[in-house]
Every structure is written in structure tokens, then in C-alpha cells.
Coordinates of C-alpha atoms (C1' of nucleotides) in Angstrom, one line a residue:
Chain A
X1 CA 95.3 81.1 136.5
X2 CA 98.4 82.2 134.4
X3 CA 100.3 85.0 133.8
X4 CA 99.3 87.7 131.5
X5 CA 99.9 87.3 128.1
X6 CA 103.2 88.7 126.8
X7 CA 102.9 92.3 124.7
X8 CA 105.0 90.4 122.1
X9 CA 103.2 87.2 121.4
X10 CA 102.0 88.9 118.5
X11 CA 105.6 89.6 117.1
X12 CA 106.6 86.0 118.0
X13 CA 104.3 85.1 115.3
X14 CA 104.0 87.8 112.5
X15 CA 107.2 89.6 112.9
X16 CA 107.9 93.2 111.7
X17 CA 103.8 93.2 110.3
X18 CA 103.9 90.0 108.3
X19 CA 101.0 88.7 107.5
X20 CA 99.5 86.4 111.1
X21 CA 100.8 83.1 110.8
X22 CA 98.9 80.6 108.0
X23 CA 101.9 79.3 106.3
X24 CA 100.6 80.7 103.2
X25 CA 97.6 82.9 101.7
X26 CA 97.3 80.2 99.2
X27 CA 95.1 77.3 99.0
X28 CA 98.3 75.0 97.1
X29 CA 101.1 76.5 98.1
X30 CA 102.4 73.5 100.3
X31 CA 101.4 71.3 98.2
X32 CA 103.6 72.6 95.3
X33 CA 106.6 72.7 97.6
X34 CA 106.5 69.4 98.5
X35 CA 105.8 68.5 94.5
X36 CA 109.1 70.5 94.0
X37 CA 111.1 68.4 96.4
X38 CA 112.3 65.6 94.3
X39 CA 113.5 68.4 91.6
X40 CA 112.3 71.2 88.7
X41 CA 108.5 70.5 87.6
X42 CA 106.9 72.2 84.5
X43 CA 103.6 74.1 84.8
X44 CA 101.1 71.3 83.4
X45 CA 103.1 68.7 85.3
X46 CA 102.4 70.6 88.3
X47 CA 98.4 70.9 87.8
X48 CA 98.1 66.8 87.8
X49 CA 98.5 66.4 91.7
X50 CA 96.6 69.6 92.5
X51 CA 93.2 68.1 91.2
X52 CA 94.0 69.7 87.6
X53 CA 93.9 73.2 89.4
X54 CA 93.0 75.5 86.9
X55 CA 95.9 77.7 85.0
X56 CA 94.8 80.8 86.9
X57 CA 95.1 79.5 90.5
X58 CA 98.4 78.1 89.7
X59 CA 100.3 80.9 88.4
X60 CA 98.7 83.0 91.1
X61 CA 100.1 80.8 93.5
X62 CA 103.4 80.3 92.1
X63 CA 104.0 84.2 91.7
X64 CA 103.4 84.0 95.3
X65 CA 106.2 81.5 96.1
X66 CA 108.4 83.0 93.6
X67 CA 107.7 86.3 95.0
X68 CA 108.9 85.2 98.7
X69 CA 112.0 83.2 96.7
X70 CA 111.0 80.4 98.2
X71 CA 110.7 78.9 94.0
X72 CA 112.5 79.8 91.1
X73 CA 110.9 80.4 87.9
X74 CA 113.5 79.1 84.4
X75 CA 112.5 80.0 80.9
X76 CA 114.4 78.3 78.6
X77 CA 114.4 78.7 74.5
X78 CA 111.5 77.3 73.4
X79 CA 107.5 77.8 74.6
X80 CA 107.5 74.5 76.6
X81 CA 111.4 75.0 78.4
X82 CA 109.2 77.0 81.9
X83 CA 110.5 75.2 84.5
X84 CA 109.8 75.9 88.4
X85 CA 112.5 74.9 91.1
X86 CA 112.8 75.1 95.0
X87 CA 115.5 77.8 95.8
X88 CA 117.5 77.3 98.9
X89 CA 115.4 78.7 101.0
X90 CA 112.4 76.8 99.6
X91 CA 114.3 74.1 100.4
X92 CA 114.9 74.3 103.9
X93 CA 110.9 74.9 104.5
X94 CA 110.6 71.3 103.6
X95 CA 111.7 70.4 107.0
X96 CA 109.1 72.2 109.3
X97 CA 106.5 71.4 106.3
X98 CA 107.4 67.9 107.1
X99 CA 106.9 67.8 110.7
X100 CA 103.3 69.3 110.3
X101 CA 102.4 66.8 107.5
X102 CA 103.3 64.3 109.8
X103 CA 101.4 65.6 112.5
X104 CA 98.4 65.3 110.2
X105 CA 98.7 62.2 109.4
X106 CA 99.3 60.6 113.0
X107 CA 96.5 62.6 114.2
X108 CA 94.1 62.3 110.9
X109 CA 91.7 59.9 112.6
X110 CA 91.2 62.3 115.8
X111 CA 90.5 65.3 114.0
X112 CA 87.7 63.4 111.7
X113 CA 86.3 62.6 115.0
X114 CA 86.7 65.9 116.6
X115 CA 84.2 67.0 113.6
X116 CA 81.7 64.1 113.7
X117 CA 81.5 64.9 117.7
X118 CA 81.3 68.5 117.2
X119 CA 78.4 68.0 114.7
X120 CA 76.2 66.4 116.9
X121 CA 77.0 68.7 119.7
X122 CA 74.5 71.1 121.0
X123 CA 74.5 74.2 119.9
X124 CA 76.9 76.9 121.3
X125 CA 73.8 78.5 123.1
X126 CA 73.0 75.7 124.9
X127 CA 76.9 74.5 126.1
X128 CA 77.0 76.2 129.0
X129 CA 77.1 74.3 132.2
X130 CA 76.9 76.7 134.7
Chain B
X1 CA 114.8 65.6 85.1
X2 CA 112.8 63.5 87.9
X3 CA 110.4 60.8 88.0
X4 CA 107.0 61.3 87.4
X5 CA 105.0 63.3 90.2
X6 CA 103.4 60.5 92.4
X7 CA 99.2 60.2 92.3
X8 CA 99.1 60.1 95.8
X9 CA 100.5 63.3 96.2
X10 CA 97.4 65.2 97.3
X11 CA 96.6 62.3 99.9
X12 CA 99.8 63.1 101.5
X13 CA 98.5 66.5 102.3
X14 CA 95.1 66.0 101.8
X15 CA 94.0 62.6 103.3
X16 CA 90.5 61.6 102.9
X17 CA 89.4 65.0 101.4
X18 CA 90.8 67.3 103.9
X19 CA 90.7 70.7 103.2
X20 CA 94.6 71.2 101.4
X21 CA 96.7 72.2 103.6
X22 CA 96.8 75.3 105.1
X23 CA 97.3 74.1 108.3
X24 CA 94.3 76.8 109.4
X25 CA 91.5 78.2 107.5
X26 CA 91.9 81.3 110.1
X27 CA 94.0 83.8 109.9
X28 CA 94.6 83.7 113.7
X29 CA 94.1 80.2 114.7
X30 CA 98.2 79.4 115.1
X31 CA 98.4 82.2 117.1
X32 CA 95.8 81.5 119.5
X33 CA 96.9 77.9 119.5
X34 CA 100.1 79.5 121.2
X35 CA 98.5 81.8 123.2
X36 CA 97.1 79.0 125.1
X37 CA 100.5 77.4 125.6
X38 CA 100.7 78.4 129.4
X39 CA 96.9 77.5 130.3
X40 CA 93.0 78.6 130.3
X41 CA 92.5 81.7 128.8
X42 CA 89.4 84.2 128.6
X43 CA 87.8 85.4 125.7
X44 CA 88.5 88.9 126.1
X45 CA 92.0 88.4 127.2
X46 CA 93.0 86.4 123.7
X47 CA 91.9 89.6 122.0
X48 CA 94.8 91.5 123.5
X49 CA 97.8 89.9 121.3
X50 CA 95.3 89.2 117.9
X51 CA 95.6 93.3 118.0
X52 CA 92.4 93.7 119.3
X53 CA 90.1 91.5 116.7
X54 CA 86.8 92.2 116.4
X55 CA 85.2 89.5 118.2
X56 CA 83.2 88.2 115.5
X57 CA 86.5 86.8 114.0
X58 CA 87.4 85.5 117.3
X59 CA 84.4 83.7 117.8
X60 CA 84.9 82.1 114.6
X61 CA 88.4 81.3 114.8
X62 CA 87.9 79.4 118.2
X63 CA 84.7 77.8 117.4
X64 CA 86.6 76.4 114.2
X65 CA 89.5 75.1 116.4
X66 CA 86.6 73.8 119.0
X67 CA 85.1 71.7 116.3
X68 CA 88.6 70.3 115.0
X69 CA 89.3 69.3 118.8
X70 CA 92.3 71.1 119.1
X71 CA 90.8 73.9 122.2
X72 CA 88.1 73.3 124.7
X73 CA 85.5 75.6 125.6
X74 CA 84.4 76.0 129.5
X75 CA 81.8 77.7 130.8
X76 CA 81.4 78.0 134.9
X77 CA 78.5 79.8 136.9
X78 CA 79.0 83.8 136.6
X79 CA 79.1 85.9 133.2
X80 CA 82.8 86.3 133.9
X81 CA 83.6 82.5 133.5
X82 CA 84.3 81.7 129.9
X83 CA 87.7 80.0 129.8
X84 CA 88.9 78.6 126.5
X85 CA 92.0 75.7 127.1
X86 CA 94.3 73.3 125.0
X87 CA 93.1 69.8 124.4
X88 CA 95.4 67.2 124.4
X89 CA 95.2 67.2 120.5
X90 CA 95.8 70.9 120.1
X91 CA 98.9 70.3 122.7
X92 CA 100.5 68.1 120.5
X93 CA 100.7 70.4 117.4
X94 CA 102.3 73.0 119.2
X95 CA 105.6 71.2 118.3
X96 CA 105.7 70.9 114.5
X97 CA 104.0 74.5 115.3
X98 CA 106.7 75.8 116.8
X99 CA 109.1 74.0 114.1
X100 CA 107.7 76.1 111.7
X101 CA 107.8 79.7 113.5
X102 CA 111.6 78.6 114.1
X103 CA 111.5 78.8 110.6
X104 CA 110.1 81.8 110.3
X105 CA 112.5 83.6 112.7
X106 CA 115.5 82.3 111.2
X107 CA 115.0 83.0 108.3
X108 CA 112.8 86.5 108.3
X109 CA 115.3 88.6 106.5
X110 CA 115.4 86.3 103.4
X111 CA 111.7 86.6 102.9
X112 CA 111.9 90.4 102.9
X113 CA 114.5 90.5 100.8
X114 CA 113.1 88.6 98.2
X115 CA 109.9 90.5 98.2
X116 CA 111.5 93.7 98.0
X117 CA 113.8 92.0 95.3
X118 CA 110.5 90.7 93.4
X119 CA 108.7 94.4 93.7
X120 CA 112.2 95.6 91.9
X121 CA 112.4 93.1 89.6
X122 CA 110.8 93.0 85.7
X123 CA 107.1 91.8 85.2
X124 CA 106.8 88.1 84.2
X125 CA 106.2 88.6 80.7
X126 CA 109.9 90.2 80.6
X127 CA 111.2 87.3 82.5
X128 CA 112.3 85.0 80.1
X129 CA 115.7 84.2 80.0
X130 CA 115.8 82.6 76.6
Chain C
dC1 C1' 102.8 74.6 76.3
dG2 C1' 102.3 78.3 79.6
dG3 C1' 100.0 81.4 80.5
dC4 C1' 96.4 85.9 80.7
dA5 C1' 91.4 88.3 80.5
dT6 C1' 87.0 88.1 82.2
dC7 C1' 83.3 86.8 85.0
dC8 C1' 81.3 84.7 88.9
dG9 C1' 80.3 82.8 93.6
dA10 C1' 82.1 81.9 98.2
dA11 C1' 84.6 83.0 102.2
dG12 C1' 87.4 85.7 105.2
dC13 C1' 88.4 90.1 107.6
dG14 C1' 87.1 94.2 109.9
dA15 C1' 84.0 98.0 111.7
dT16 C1' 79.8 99.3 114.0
dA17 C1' 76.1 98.4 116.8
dC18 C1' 73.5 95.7 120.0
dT19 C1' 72.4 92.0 123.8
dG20 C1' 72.0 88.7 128.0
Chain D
dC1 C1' 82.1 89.8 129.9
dA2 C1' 81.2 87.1 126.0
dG3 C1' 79.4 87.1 122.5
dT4 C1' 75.5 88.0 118.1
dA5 C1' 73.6 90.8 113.9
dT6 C1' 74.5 93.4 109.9
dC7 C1' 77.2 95.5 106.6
dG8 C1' 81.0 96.5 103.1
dC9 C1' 85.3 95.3 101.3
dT10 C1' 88.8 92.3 99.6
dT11 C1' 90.7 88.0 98.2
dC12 C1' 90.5 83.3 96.8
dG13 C1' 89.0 79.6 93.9
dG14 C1' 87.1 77.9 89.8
dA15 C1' 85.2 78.0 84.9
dT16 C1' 85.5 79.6 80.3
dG17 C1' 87.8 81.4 76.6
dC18 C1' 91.8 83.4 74.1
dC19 C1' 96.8 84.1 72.8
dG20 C1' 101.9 83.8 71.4

DNA sequence: CGGCATCCGAAGCGATACTG
DNA sequence: CAGTATCGCTTCGGATGCCG
């Protein structure tokens, strides 16, 4: 029907062993970067838009931005001076983050759908139609 | 610094109780997505460039993308006839897809550098720059 | 305020083995 | 060929509680 699949599909997506392709391990991690957009955010201020995501999930997944330097964690003098910033290569993610949000949301009502169809589909046992 | 973060934050990722974004809950599902870029694929044949997943995670992987409308599932006469294709839906996010895996490529280097700058770098309770 | 320690349950990945 | 069944392992997410 097509051609064989190319040896290097694999690398197109997960270069040099990366993890496969999900944007991120991490339930938030989007999320936060678009939070981040507008300029530096402190920790608490962060949890309000998450659903009050609990202190635990949050640093884990801000270790994991800050880790890939896509964030930039500030302490200042002072226990309430934490601060957490997009770095320049945070920022530039905003841009393909934005045209998948916006996917989503033109597309929001077919995927609800999708899942209301699918659940009163047969079962996979019984699709076939040969 | 900035203006308060807005409520409806999560709803511009999250609409109506989405799952947050993760654009997948699979580890492979952007990857298949792609592999079907050129038409109808086999089962077996999408195990190739997933280095050679076990086909329990397939199944699940395409079954997810199945119910979410994104892939079609087509079975003809013959054990040999299991073809699984892009839906119209699951053509359209291959653009802001592909936006992202642009991203990706161009900047690959960055995001090893900063993780092998993080694994270098002082734990976080030595971080404090105050 | 900005975390960390501990515990728990759920979900995903992967391997092995088996089936129509 | 296209799956399913079972298992173990790891990770994530969330709740609770404590600390400087």
C-alpha cells in the first residue's frame, strides 16, 4: 500500500535515545510553562491554576523543567524571594506549545465525541467485518 | 512583577476536564501518529520503528488513539488484514505535531546540555543564591 | 513561604507465554 | 498475523505531616 517504514522514524522522534516523544513525563509541566509566559511566578502562586497541586508534585515537576533549562529557579534573600522564570529556551517552546493548545481547542468538541462513540462501540472482539 | 495568574488557566489546557495536557497518555502514541503519515499500516509493521514494543503496549497505545478518533482500525477477510489508518482528526494534528518535533530538532543540543549541566551542578538545597 | 519525608494507590512499560 | 493473559518493576500523582 506504502512504502516501508524508514529505519529512522524512530530517531526523527526521540533523537540520540531521548525519551519517545510525550512532550513531557509530567502531568503539569505545560501547564506551568504557559503560567510562566507572562513573567517570574513564586511556588504557591503557581499551585492556584494547577488545581492546588500538592507541594510534592510541583517541585518534582519543576526540577524537571529546570533540569532540561527550559525554567530557571531565583532564590533571593529572604524565605519567600523563590522565584521560577522561563529561560530562553523555555521561551521559544511557547510557540509549538501554542499551536497544539490551539489544536485542542478547535478540535475539543470532536474528540469528546470520538469518546462518547467509542464507548458505545462494540467490543474490539466483535469489530471485525470480515 | 505580573498580573495575577488568570482562573481560567487550567481551561486553556484543560477544557471541560480533559486529562492536562500531555498531548498523549502513551509513550508512543506521537510516534505512531507519524508513522501513519504515508497511509494504512499493519499491526506488526508499526512495531518495527517503536523498537520492537511488546504488543501489549501497542494494542493499548492504538486502542487509546482509536477511542480519541484520531486512527481507524480495519479489519478485511483473511488473518493477515488488520490495517490501522489516520482519520481525518488524527491528520490534522500532525501539523502542530510536527511544530513541536521542529522544536525538538532544533534545539536538541540545548536540552542535553542543560541536563548534563544540571547532573554537574549543586543539589537544590545549595542553590540559593542569597 | 518553600519546600522535604513518608506512605499509599494507580497507571504505564516491558518480558514471557499463549491463542485463534 | 494480531492480538490476549499474567507478572514484576518503576514512576507518577496525591495526601499527610514536618521543617527552616
Amino acid at each position: 500500500m506504502t512504502d516501508p517504514l524508514a529505519p529512522d522514524m524512530f530517531e526523527e522522534l526521540c533523537p540520540s535515545g531521548l525519551t519517545p516523544f510525550r512532550l513531557s513525563e509530567h502531568k503539569w509541566s505545560a501547564l506551568v510553562l504557559r503560567c510562566l509566559k507572562d513573567g517570574p511566578r513564586r511556588f504557591s502562586e503557581l499551585r492556584i491554576p494547577l488545581h492546588r497541586v500538592t507541594p510534592r508534585v510541583l517541585t518534582r515537576t519543576l526540577r524537571s523543567l529546570e533540569r532540561d533549562g527550559l525554567i530557571s529557579r531565583s532564590a533571593g534573600p529572604g524565605p519567600t524571594r523563590v522565584t521560577y522564570a522561563l529561560t530562553g529556551l523555555g521561551r521559544s517552546i511557547l510557540v509549538p506549545l501554542a499551536a497544539v493548545c490551539d489544536w485542542t481547542a478547535a478540535h475539543f468538541e470532536d474528540l469528546i465525541d470520538a469518546r462518547e462513540r467509542y464507548e458505545g462501540a462494540p467490543a474490539v472482539q466483535a469489530r471485525s467485518v470480515g
